[in-house]
Tab-separated table of C-alpha atoms (C1' of nucleotides) in Angstrom:
chain	number	residue	atom	x	y	z
A	1	MET	CA	18.594	-21.253	17.693
A	2	LYS	CA	18.318	-18.857	20.604
A	3	THR	CA	14.861	-17.683	21.596
A	4	ALA	CA	15.547	-14.082	20.627
A	5	GLU	CA	16.511	-15.122	17.132
A	6	ARG	CA	13.540	-17.459	16.805
A	7	ILE	CA	11.279	-14.597	17.754
A	8	LEU	CA	12.684	-12.450	14.962
A	9	VAL	CA	12.423	-15.160	12.320
A	10	THR	CA	8.884	-16.095	13.293
A	11	SER	CA	7.765	-12.483	13.562
A	12	LEU	CA	9.098	-11.698	10.110
A	13	ASP	CA	7.281	-14.671	8.687
A	14	LEU	CA	3.991	-13.801	10.365
A	15	PHE	CA	4.283	-10.122	9.465
A	16	ASN	CA	4.964	-10.926	5.827
A	17	HIS	CA	2.046	-13.311	5.562
A	18	HIS	CA	-0.626	-11.534	7.559
A	19	GLY	CA	0.577	-7.949	7.795
A	20	GLU	CA	2.161	-6.443	10.880
A	21	ASN	CA	-1.188	-4.965	11.833
A	22	ASN	CA	-2.866	-8.329	12.032
A	23	VAL	CA	-0.247	-10.051	14.139
A	24	SER	CA	-0.420	-9.457	17.895
A	25	SER	CA	2.312	-10.179	20.397
A	26	VAL	CA	0.191	-13.069	21.597
A	27	ASP	CA	0.029	-14.491	18.073
A	28	ILE	CA	3.793	-14.510	17.889
A	29	ALA	CA	4.130	-16.131	21.300
A	30	LEU	CA	1.512	-18.713	20.379
A	31	GLU	CA	3.251	-19.594	17.137
A	32	LEU	CA	6.489	-20.117	19.023
A	33	ASP	CA	4.875	-22.023	21.894
A	34	ILE	CA	6.163	-19.589	24.432
A	35	SER	CA	4.244	-17.312	26.775
A	36	PRO	CA	3.526	-13.650	26.094
A	37	GLY	CA	5.484	-12.814	29.216
A	38	ASN	CA	8.506	-14.577	27.851
A	39	LEU	CA	8.211	-12.718	24.590
A	40	TYR	CA	8.240	-9.453	26.478
A	41	TYR	CA	11.305	-10.522	28.350
A	42	HIS	CA	13.240	-10.648	25.078
A	43	PHE	CA	11.601	-7.796	23.197
A	44	LYS	CA	9.624	-5.144	24.985
A	45	GLY	CA	6.791	-5.099	22.486
A	46	LYS	CA	6.420	-5.215	18.731
A	47	GLU	CA	8.129	-1.872	18.354
A	48	VAL	CA	11.472	-3.372	19.300
A	49	ILE	CA	10.923	-6.371	17.060
A	50	VAL	CA	10.111	-4.188	14.084
A	51	ALA	CA	13.178	-2.054	14.734
A	52	ALA	CA	15.394	-5.149	14.876
A	53	LEU	CA	13.899	-6.408	11.623
A	54	PHE	CA	14.540	-3.082	9.996
A	55	ASP	CA	18.196	-3.226	11.017
A	56	LEU	CA	18.392	-6.629	9.419
A	57	TYR	CA	16.750	-5.362	6.245
A	58	LYS	CA	19.059	-2.401	6.073
A	59	SER	CA	22.224	-4.394	6.569
A	60	GLN	CA	21.258	-6.917	3.894
A	61	MET	CA	20.195	-4.271	1.432
A	62	ASP	CA	23.381	-2.320	2.026
A	63	LYS	CA	25.371	-5.410	1.165
A	64	VAL	CA	23.542	-5.738	-2.142
A	65	LEU	CA	23.915	-2.060	-2.939
A	66	SER	CA	27.636	-1.959	-2.291
A	67	ALA	CA	28.088	-5.081	-4.397
A	68	GLY	CA	26.368	-3.272	-7.240
A	69	THR	CA	28.468	-0.145	-7.024
A	70	SER	CA	31.920	-1.526	-6.302
A	71	LYS	CA	32.741	-2.343	-9.901
A	72	PRO	CA	31.344	-1.335	-13.304
A	73	LEU	CA	28.306	-3.296	-14.385
A	74	SER	CA	27.112	-4.422	-17.782
A	75	ILE	CA	23.459	-3.948	-18.635
A	76	GLU	CA	22.914	-7.612	-17.909
A	77	ASP	CA	24.633	-7.267	-14.547
A	78	PHE	CA	22.424	-4.294	-13.885
A	79	PHE	CA	19.307	-6.362	-14.232
A	80	TYR	CA	20.695	-9.066	-12.042
A	81	PHE	CA	21.450	-6.337	-9.545
A	82	LEU	CA	17.825	-5.221	-9.700
A	83	TYR	CA	16.823	-8.840	-9.278
A	84	LEU	CA	18.757	-9.024	-6.013
A	85	ILE	CA	17.241	-5.792	-4.780
A	86	ILE	CA	13.709	-6.897	-5.495
A	87	GLU	CA	14.434	-10.221	-3.850
A	88	GLN	CA	15.618	-8.507	-0.679
A	89	GLY	CA	12.544	-6.321	-0.648
A	90	GLN	CA	10.393	-9.390	-0.951
A	91	LEU	CA	12.007	-10.983	2.096
A	92	PHE	CA	10.793	-7.989	4.106
A	93	GLN	CA	7.506	-7.434	2.282
A	94	PHE	CA	5.623	-6.332	5.346
A	95	PHE	CA	7.482	-3.018	5.456
A	96	PHE	CA	5.869	-2.126	2.153
A	97	HIS	CA	2.305	-3.162	2.895
A	98	ASN	CA	1.269	0.002	4.627
A	99	PRO	CA	4.257	2.221	5.259
A	100	SER	CA	2.317	5.279	6.391
A	101	ASP	CA	0.630	3.340	9.177
A	102	LEU	CA	3.870	1.634	10.063
A	103	PHE	CA	5.744	4.907	10.298
A	104	ASP	CA	2.958	6.355	12.426
A	105	LYS	CA	3.077	3.491	14.877
A	106	TYR	CA	6.845	3.065	14.925
A	107	SER	CA	8.112	6.501	14.245
A	108	GLY	CA	11.679	5.421	14.913
A	109	ILE	CA	12.051	3.653	11.592
A	110	ALA	CA	10.350	6.273	9.424
A	111	LYS	CA	13.414	8.382	8.740
A	112	PRO	CA	15.936	5.548	8.287
A	113	PHE	CA	13.566	3.703	6.007
A	114	LYS	CA	13.093	6.694	3.756
A	115	ILE	CA	16.809	7.318	3.683
A	116	GLN	CA	17.405	3.718	2.706
A	117	LEU	CA	14.930	4.018	-0.152
A	118	ILE	CA	16.420	7.259	-1.390
A	119	THR	CA	19.904	5.764	-1.227
A	120	LEU	CA	18.737	2.878	-3.337
A	121	GLU	CA	17.248	5.180	-5.931
A	122	LYS	CA	20.320	7.375	-5.994
A	123	CYS	CA	22.362	4.279	-6.578
A	124	ILE	CA	20.266	3.306	-9.596
A	125	GLU	CA	20.430	6.832	-10.906
A	126	ASN	CA	24.222	6.708	-10.744
A	127	LEU	CA	24.336	3.429	-12.589
A	128	LEU	CA	22.139	4.791	-15.356
A	129	ASN	CA	24.373	7.840	-15.632
A	130	GLU	CA	27.381	5.581	-15.983
A	131	PHE	CA	25.698	3.744	-18.817
A	132	LYS	CA	24.992	7.072	-20.379
A	133	THR	CA	28.676	7.982	-20.204
A	134	LYS	CA	29.561	4.702	-21.827
A	135	LYS	CA	27.108	5.509	-24.620
A	136	ILE	CA	25.128	2.336	-24.173
A	137	PHE	CA	22.236	4.294	-22.818
A	138	ALA	CA	20.687	7.533	-24.069
A	139	ALA	CA	18.320	9.575	-21.968
A	140	SER	CA	17.997	13.085	-20.660
A	141	ASN	CA	18.382	13.740	-16.945
A	142	ALA	CA	14.640	14.184	-16.639
A	143	GLN	CA	14.091	10.846	-18.322
A	144	ILE	CA	16.555	9.168	-16.021
A	145	LEU	CA	14.707	10.556	-13.035
A	146	GLN	CA	11.464	9.268	-14.471
A	147	ILE	CA	12.953	5.826	-14.895
A	148	VAL	CA	14.311	5.864	-11.367
A	149	GLU	CA	10.900	6.806	-10.045
A	150	LEU	CA	9.268	4.013	-11.985
A	151	VAL	CA	11.807	1.548	-10.627
A	152	GLY	CA	11.056	2.802	-7.129
A	153	LEU	CA	7.363	2.419	-7.711
A	154	VAL	CA	7.751	-1.096	-9.041
A	155	PHE	CA	10.143	-2.081	-6.281
A	156	THR	CA	8.006	-0.805	-3.428
A	157	GLN	CA	4.468	-1.286	-4.692
A	158	SER	CA	4.196	-4.089	-7.239
A	159	ALA	CA	3.342	-6.619	-4.571
A	160	ASN	CA	0.500	-4.450	-3.320
A	161	TYR	CA	-0.752	-3.985	-6.840
A	162	TYR	CA	-0.848	-7.682	-7.638
A	163	SER	CA	-2.465	-8.596	-4.351
A	164	MET	CA	-5.023	-5.874	-4.925
A	165	LYS	CA	-5.926	-7.289	-8.314
A	166	GLY	CA	-6.345	-10.626	-6.625
A	167	GLN	CA	-3.902	-12.309	-8.923
A	168	ALA	CA	-2.177	-14.864	-6.760
A	169	VAL	CA	1.312	-14.178	-8.051
A	170	ASP	CA	3.710	-16.567	-6.390
A	171	ASP	CA	7.062	-15.370	-5.125
A	172	GLU	CA	9.002	-16.403	-8.184
A	173	ASN	CA	6.635	-15.015	-10.779
A	174	TYR	CA	6.478	-11.841	-8.826
A	175	LEU	CA	10.196	-11.277	-9.260
A	176	TYR	CA	10.051	-11.814	-12.988
A	177	LYS	CA	7.007	-9.657	-13.482
A	178	SER	CA	8.628	-6.811	-11.588
A	179	LEU	CA	11.827	-7.142	-13.560
A	180	ALA	CA	9.919	-7.254	-16.806
A	181	SER	CA	8.161	-4.005	-15.941
A	182	VAL	CA	11.448	-2.274	-15.264
A	183	LEU	CA	13.056	-3.655	-18.376
A	184	PHE	CA	10.082	-2.503	-20.377
A	185	ALA	CA	10.499	1.040	-19.142
A	186	VAL	CA	14.235	1.091	-19.738
A	187	LEU	CA	14.355	-0.670	-23.071
A	188	PRO	CA	13.551	2.238	-25.366
A	189	TYR	CA	16.619	4.064	-24.120
A	190	ILE	CA	19.166	1.327	-24.499
A	191	ASN	CA	21.635	1.644	-27.338
A	192	ILE	CA	22.647	-1.842	-28.300
A	193	GLU	CA	21.586	-4.236	-30.986
A	194	PRO	CA	17.853	-4.608	-30.455
A	195	GLY	CA	18.000	-8.364	-30.868
A	196	GLU	CA	20.336	-8.753	-27.974
A	197	LEU	CA	18.183	-7.162	-25.363
A	198	HIS	CA	14.857	-8.332	-26.612
A	199	GLN	CA	16.357	-11.673	-25.909
A	200	LEU	CA	16.786	-10.597	-22.321
A	201	GLN	CA	13.238	-9.346	-22.199
A	202	GLU	CA	12.042	-12.602	-23.651
A	203	ALA	CA	14.032	-14.461	-21.034
A	204	ILE	CA	12.435	-12.462	-18.262
A	205	ALA	CA	8.986	-12.730	-19.725
A	206	THR	CA	9.273	-16.481	-20.020
A	207	GLN	CA	10.807	-16.630	-16.571
A	208	SER	CA	13.945	-18.421	-17.528
A	209	LEU	CA	15.936	-15.526	-16.233
A	210	VAL	CA	18.068	-17.439	-13.800
A	211	GLY	CA	19.496	-19.570	-16.571
A	212	GLU	CA	20.198	-16.503	-18.640
A	213	LEU	CA	21.570	-14.233	-15.998
A	214	GLY	CA	22.685	-16.465	-13.209
A	215	ASP	CA	26.245	-16.926	-14.406
A	216	VAL	CA	26.673	-13.362	-15.574
A	217	ALA	CA	26.451	-12.278	-11.997
A	218	GLU	CA	29.246	-14.261	-10.442
B	1	MET	CA	-27.706	17.820	4.505
B	2	LYS	CA	-29.281	14.764	6.085
B	3	THR	CA	-27.352	13.052	8.862
B	4	ALA	CA	-26.834	9.868	6.836
B	5	GLU	CA	-25.217	11.839	4.067
B	6	ARG	CA	-23.102	13.865	6.473
B	7	ILE	CA	-21.845	10.631	7.968
B	8	LEU	CA	-20.722	9.392	4.570
B	9	VAL	CA	-18.970	12.617	3.630
B	10	THR	CA	-17.192	12.921	6.954
B	11	SER	CA	-16.218	9.263	7.011
B	12	LEU	CA	-14.713	9.505	3.548
B	13	ASP	CA	-12.742	12.536	4.584
B	14	LEU	CA	-11.443	10.939	7.774
B	15	PHE	CA	-10.657	7.654	6.032
B	16	ASN	CA	-8.715	9.423	3.298
B	17	HIS	CA	-6.677	11.469	5.727
B	18	HIS	CA	-5.969	8.981	8.474
B	19	GLY	CA	-6.631	5.600	6.893
B	20	GLU	CA	-9.739	3.539	7.508
B	21	ASN	CA	-7.836	1.520	10.094
B	22	ASN	CA	-7.128	4.518	12.237
B	23	VAL	CA	-10.627	5.920	12.306
B	24	SER	CA	-13.034	4.397	14.807
B	25	SER	CA	-16.801	4.758	14.826
B	26	VAL	CA	-16.389	7.026	17.826
B	27	ASP	CA	-13.985	9.256	15.897
B	28	ILE	CA	-16.564	9.715	13.173
B	29	ALA	CA	-19.310	10.488	15.654
B	30	LEU	CA	-17.041	12.928	17.484
B	31	GLU	CA	-16.141	14.766	14.298
B	32	LEU	CA	-19.827	15.146	13.486
B	33	ASP	CA	-20.816	16.118	17.013
B	34	ILE	CA	-23.270	13.290	17.257
B	35	SER	CA	-23.296	10.334	19.616
B	36	PRO	CA	-21.950	6.880	18.742
B	37	GLY	CA	-25.427	5.528	19.315
B	38	ASN	CA	-26.821	7.884	16.754
B	39	LEU	CA	-24.181	6.833	14.266
B	40	TYR	CA	-25.189	3.234	14.742
B	41	TYR	CA	-28.793	4.148	14.174
B	42	HIS	CA	-27.927	5.247	10.638
B	43	PHE	CA	-25.169	2.793	9.767
B	44	LYS	CA	-24.711	-0.405	11.686
B	45	GLY	CA	-20.927	-0.167	11.882
B	46	LYS	CA	-18.096	0.837	9.606
B	47	GLU	CA	-18.720	-2.114	7.350
B	48	VAL	CA	-21.926	-0.559	6.067
B	49	ILE	CA	-20.286	2.832	5.668
B	50	VAL	CA	-17.428	1.397	3.654
B	51	ALA	CA	-19.852	-0.506	1.461
B	52	ALA	CA	-21.839	2.657	0.792
B	53	LEU	CA	-18.658	4.545	-0.066
B	54	PHE	CA	-17.655	1.822	-2.467
B	55	ASP	CA	-20.994	2.080	-4.258
B	56	LEU	CA	-20.384	5.794	-4.610
B	57	TYR	CA	-16.880	5.211	-5.952
B	58	LYS	CA	-18.103	2.647	-8.408
B	59	SER	CA	-20.914	4.761	-9.765
B	60	GLN	CA	-18.664	7.779	-10.268
B	61	MET	CA	-15.912	5.770	-11.861
B	62	ASP	CA	-18.393	4.063	-14.156
B	63	LYS	CA	-19.555	7.461	-15.325
B	64	VAL	CA	-15.993	8.451	-16.217
B	65	LEU	CA	-15.325	5.155	-17.963
B	66	SER	CA	-18.419	5.293	-20.108
B	67	ALA	CA	-17.630	8.894	-21.046
B	68	GLY	CA	-14.237	7.702	-22.255
B	69	THR	CA	-15.560	4.867	-24.363
B	70	SER	CA	-18.667	6.364	-25.896
B	71	LYS	CA	-16.853	8.179	-28.679
B	72	PRO	CA	-13.411	7.952	-30.277
B	73	LEU	CA	-10.685	9.813	-28.400
B	74	SER	CA	-7.615	11.629	-29.588
B	75	ILE	CA	-4.360	11.023	-27.762
B	76	GLU	CA	-4.863	14.285	-25.944
B	77	ASP	CA	-8.372	13.252	-24.949
B	78	PHE	CA	-6.932	9.999	-23.762
B	79	PHE	CA	-4.680	11.756	-21.293
B	80	TYR	CA	-7.479	13.916	-20.071
B	81	PHE	CA	-9.455	10.722	-19.617
B	82	LEU	CA	-6.620	9.314	-17.500
B	83	TYR	CA	-6.596	12.565	-15.590
B	84	LEU	CA	-10.242	12.104	-14.678
B	85	ILE	CA	-9.670	8.516	-13.640
B	86	ILE	CA	-6.757	9.392	-11.393
B	87	GLU	CA	-8.765	12.224	-9.933
B	88	GLN	CA	-11.621	9.890	-9.052
B	89	GLY	CA	-9.206	7.457	-7.478
B	90	GLN	CA	-7.772	10.260	-5.423
B	91	LEU	CA	-11.199	11.161	-4.052
B	92	PHE	CA	-11.397	7.658	-2.623
B	93	GLN	CA	-7.739	7.235	-1.731
B	94	PHE	CA	-8.379	5.186	1.350
B	95	PHE	CA	-9.444	2.171	-0.695
B	96	PHE	CA	-5.912	1.999	-2.046
B	97	HIS	CA	-3.975	2.422	1.178
B	98	ASN	CA	-4.110	-1.171	2.246
B	99	PRO	CA	-6.456	-3.151	0.060
B	100	SER	CA	-5.545	-6.578	1.378
B	101	ASP	CA	-6.446	-5.608	4.932
B	102	LEU	CA	-9.549	-3.845	3.737
B	103	PHE	CA	-10.719	-6.851	1.768
B	104	ASP	CA	-10.046	-9.075	4.767
B	105	LYS	CA	-12.132	-6.936	7.057
B	106	TYR	CA	-14.891	-6.127	4.613
B	107	SER	CA	-14.981	-9.149	2.396
B	108	GLY	CA	-18.092	-7.894	0.671
B	109	ILE	CA	-16.259	-5.322	-1.394
B	110	ALA	CA	-13.263	-7.472	-2.359
B	111	LYS	CA	-14.772	-8.993	-5.483
B	112	PRO	CA	-16.546	-5.871	-6.800
B	113	PHE	CA	-13.472	-3.775	-6.246
B	114	LYS	CA	-11.255	-6.110	-8.211
B	115	ILE	CA	-13.799	-6.309	-10.979
B	116	GLN	CA	-13.934	-2.532	-11.136
B	117	LEU	CA	-10.166	-2.340	-11.444
B	118	ILE	CA	-10.020	-4.977	-14.138
B	119	THR	CA	-12.791	-3.212	-16.041
B	120	LEU	CA	-10.809	-0.005	-15.925
B	121	GLU	CA	-7.704	-1.702	-17.242
B	122	LYS	CA	-9.617	-3.482	-19.976
B	123	CYS	CA	-11.001	-0.135	-20.970
B	124	ILE	CA	-7.536	1.359	-21.321
B	125	GLU	CA	-6.365	-1.651	-23.239
B	126	ASN	CA	-9.209	-1.187	-25.709
B	127	LEU	CA	-8.359	2.457	-26.187
B	128	LEU	CA	-4.734	1.634	-26.895
B	129	ASN	CA	-5.818	-0.977	-29.403
B	130	GLU	CA	-7.985	1.600	-31.126
B	131	PHE	CA	-5.002	3.925	-31.405
B	132	LYS	CA	-3.069	1.056	-32.849
B	133	THR	CA	-5.724	0.511	-35.499
B	134	LYS	CA	-5.585	4.188	-36.348
B	135	LYS	CA	-1.813	3.868	-36.740
B	136	ILE	CA	-1.058	6.602	-34.256
B	137	PHE	CA	0.307	4.067	-31.860
B	138	ALA	CA	2.615	1.126	-32.494
B	139	ALA	CA	3.064	-1.624	-29.962
B	140	SER	CA	2.762	-5.385	-29.780
B	141	ASN	CA	0.008	-6.936	-27.703
B	142	ALA	CA	2.535	-7.846	-25.043
B	143	GLN	CA	3.727	-4.264	-24.939
B	144	ILE	CA	0.193	-2.986	-24.639
B	145	LEU	CA	-0.399	-5.293	-21.703
B	146	GLN	CA	2.778	-4.017	-20.107
B	147	ILE	CA	1.635	-0.453	-20.516
B	148	VAL	CA	-1.768	-1.257	-19.082
B	149	GLU	CA	-0.129	-2.890	-16.080
B	150	LEU	CA	2.059	0.152	-15.534
B	151	VAL	CA	-0.952	2.419	-15.723
B	152	GLY	CA	-2.697	0.215	-13.181
B	153	LEU	CA	0.317	0.348	-10.920
B	154	VAL	CA	0.576	4.118	-11.182
B	155	PHE	CA	-3.150	4.588	-10.706
B	156	THR	CA	-3.454	2.405	-7.637
B	157	GLN	CA	-0.086	2.818	-5.923
B	158	SER	CA	1.558	6.138	-6.741
B	159	ALA	CA	0.062	7.791	-3.695
B	160	ASN	CA	1.480	5.072	-1.453
B	161	TYR	CA	4.843	5.403	-3.088
B	162	TYR	CA	5.076	9.148	-2.614
B	163	SER	CA	3.883	9.005	0.965
B	164	MET	CA	6.397	6.257	1.626
B	165	LYS	CA	9.224	8.408	0.321
B	166	GLY	CA	8.014	11.133	2.611
B	167	GLN	CA	7.657	13.592	-0.207
B	168	ALA	CA	4.680	15.672	0.743
B	169	VAL	CA	3.104	15.712	-2.699
B	170	ASP	CA	-0.019	17.828	-2.608
B	171	ASP	CA	-3.149	16.725	-4.367
B	172	GLU	CA	-2.550	18.713	-7.512
B	173	ASN	CA	1.097	17.803	-7.975
B	174	TYR	CA	0.182	14.221	-7.380
B	175	LEU	CA	-2.120	14.202	-10.377
B	176	TYR	CA	0.499	15.673	-12.650
B	177	LYS	CA	3.254	13.415	-11.471
B	178	SER	CA	1.098	10.354	-12.028
B	179	LEU	CA	0.118	11.533	-15.483
B	180	ALA	CA	3.719	12.281	-16.334
B	181	SER	CA	4.724	8.738	-15.376
B	182	VAL	CA	2.088	7.266	-17.638
B	183	LEU	CA	2.937	9.575	-20.484
B	184	PHE	CA	6.569	8.669	-20.096
B	185	ALA	CA	5.811	4.979	-20.456
B	186	VAL	CA	3.538	5.493	-23.448
B	187	LEU	CA	5.576	8.067	-25.311
B	188	PRO	CA	8.057	5.786	-27.093
B	189	TYR	CA	5.175	4.037	-28.821
B	190	ILE	CA	3.331	7.037	-30.112
B	191	ASN	CA	3.544	7.761	-33.815
B	192	ILE	CA	3.111	11.475	-34.251
B	193	GLU	CA	5.484	14.312	-34.724
B	194	PRO	CA	7.761	14.138	-31.705
B	195	GLY	CA	7.525	17.842	-31.099
B	196	GLU	CA	3.819	17.756	-30.650
B	197	LEU	CA	3.724	15.315	-27.805
B	198	HIS	CA	6.840	16.405	-26.065
B	199	GLN	CA	4.917	19.598	-25.752
B	200	LEU	CA	2.263	17.666	-23.903
B	201	GLN	CA	4.848	16.070	-21.699
B	202	GLU	CA	6.344	19.441	-21.011
B	203	ALA	CA	2.915	20.744	-20.143
B	204	ILE	CA	2.351	17.924	-17.695
B	205	ALA	CA	5.793	18.219	-16.217
B	206	THR	CA	5.364	21.925	-15.642
B	207	GLN	CA	1.872	21.331	-14.346
B	208	SER	CA	0.085	23.597	-16.705
B	209	LEU	CA	-1.919	20.701	-17.965
B	210	VAL	CA	-5.317	22.139	-17.308
B	211	GLY	CA	-4.663	25.033	-19.620
B	212	GLU	CA	-3.373	22.706	-22.296
B	213	LEU	CA	-5.965	19.992	-22.035
B	214	GLY	CA	-8.935	21.592	-20.385
B	215	ASP	CA	-10.678	22.700	-23.552
B	216	VAL	CA	-9.789	19.606	-25.514
B	217	ALA	CA	-11.942	17.632	-23.172
B	218	GLU	CA	-15.252	19.423	-23.482
C	1	DG	C1'	-33.606	10.734	15.481
C	2	DT	C1'	-30.793	11.338	19.078
C	3	DC	C1'	-28.829	10.715	23.545
C	4	DT	C1'	-26.352	8.225	27.750
C	5	DA	C1'	-24.858	4.210	29.711
C	6	DT	C1'	-23.003	-0.030	29.484
C	7	DA	C1'	-21.466	-4.716	27.928
C	8	DT	C1'	-17.960	-7.169	25.448
C	9	DC	C1'	-13.824	-8.213	23.367
C	10	DG	C1'	-8.955	-8.180	21.927
C	11	DG	C1'	-4.384	-6.335	22.112
C	12	DG	C1'	-0.589	-4.324	24.806
C	13	DA	C1'	1.827	-4.467	28.867
C	14	DT	C1'	3.625	-5.807	33.514
C	15	DA	C1'	4.266	-8.058	38.275
C	16	DG	C1'	5.742	-11.754	40.662
C	17	DA	C1'	6.347	-16.799	41.220
C	18	DC	C1'	9.212	-20.613	39.571
D	1	DG	C1'	14.465	-17.642	30.967
D	2	DT	C1'	10.034	-18.822	31.363
D	3	DC	C1'	5.416	-19.048	33.142
D	4	DT	C1'	0.597	-17.459	35.025
D	5	DA	C1'	-2.315	-13.955	36.328
D	6	DT	C1'	-3.868	-9.652	35.775
D	7	DC	C1'	-4.610	-4.789	34.415
D	8	DC	C1'	-5.488	-1.179	31.213
D	9	DC	C1'	-7.277	0.613	27.214
D	10	DG	C1'	-9.544	1.484	22.882
D	11	DA	C1'	-12.934	-0.162	19.578
D	12	DT	C1'	-17.332	-2.376	18.532
D	13	DA	C1'	-21.880	-2.892	19.567
D	14	DT	C1'	-26.429	-2.504	21.911
D	15	DA	C1'	-30.258	-1.250	25.284
D	16	DG	C1'	-33.322	1.879	26.812
D	17	DA	C1'	-34.595	6.734	27.956
D	18	DC	C1'	-35.922	11.201	25.742
DNA sequence: GTCTATATCGGGATAGAC
DNA sequence: GTCTATCCCGATATAGAC
């Protein structure tokens, strides 16, 4: 792996684990066994690193989003879609730890990041409206917006919430708990045999989701 | 006002607006037109200030919580109770901006803060269970826990979410939006004439809550 | 109680040799 | 591409005069 790439991978890892704020350029260099000077040769400061990581995040998230909107989804597909989104977010956790500070320090990413988030939410809103058209989902526009906002809240802030409560939620459990919260909010508005979806909820709650949904997705 | 008190008030204000991380001891002193040395005479560093502010937060929140549990509440009272809780949280926003960093830096408040949060959630759980007993609320224990978790998420993280989206939500709107989210999650499980509570939701959504709920609370 | 002056420390950033 | 040496700066913290 080239040095530049190693720097990105290591930075992402350190940022995710300790918070961007608590990782200095020297820390990154130290972790990589290179000199601070060398680090600066490749990236002129953390600003550039963060920007590069954002580009990576955006490109990966865009891939997921377009996969979710290219063809009609079933409700089950929809939750697998959400699963993929949450997973991507988790890979770039550090962006969500303290966005206001981050945007202050690196003002370049503020706008694009917000746009990305709004795109994501718009995308979910569209999917819900499709379900509504297909009569498998019944909610007013206001309710749909509420759901979208809740999904956004869960997607961007659940990790902060759990870490704040001091519950050491590991990466896997975190995904299921987030999904369960979303499902819980959506469930009352879904129009199919109750048994069928409570099964899904059960699956998520007991964290056997992959077995249940894994094949649906391919 | 004594200098010590002025320091606390000003610190809280600066912390809330700019984040504890971005406010140095010198900033506080400057804002108060006193010298850094003088500041240190009263509080030996930000650590002590933060600890004092936490004590204040805890005592005020405890007052609200005990008011909410001393006598049986109606559903309307319950939402006014949530209103007061969210309002208190808002007065000490900075604690919620980046708790993990805060707890790292000021390890003394980590435990008490978590306990306070868990107490609050337990309190809400108890209230929901009471409503269940009175048959005005129907939900399984798992569902109640889900609701409590959503309330916790909304209470602790909504502000971060809105600021992350770049929506400049002013203090008042913020309260109503948070309340509306909670109401939305709870609504499907409430057992009274639909019209009655949709009225409440409408009131919250249109932000005329104070008129609707203000008198109920006294 | 309040001030000025100063010590210390860590992070960001760069110059210049190899 | 990589290193060492160094500089600058902001934040914390304290000493000692008034």
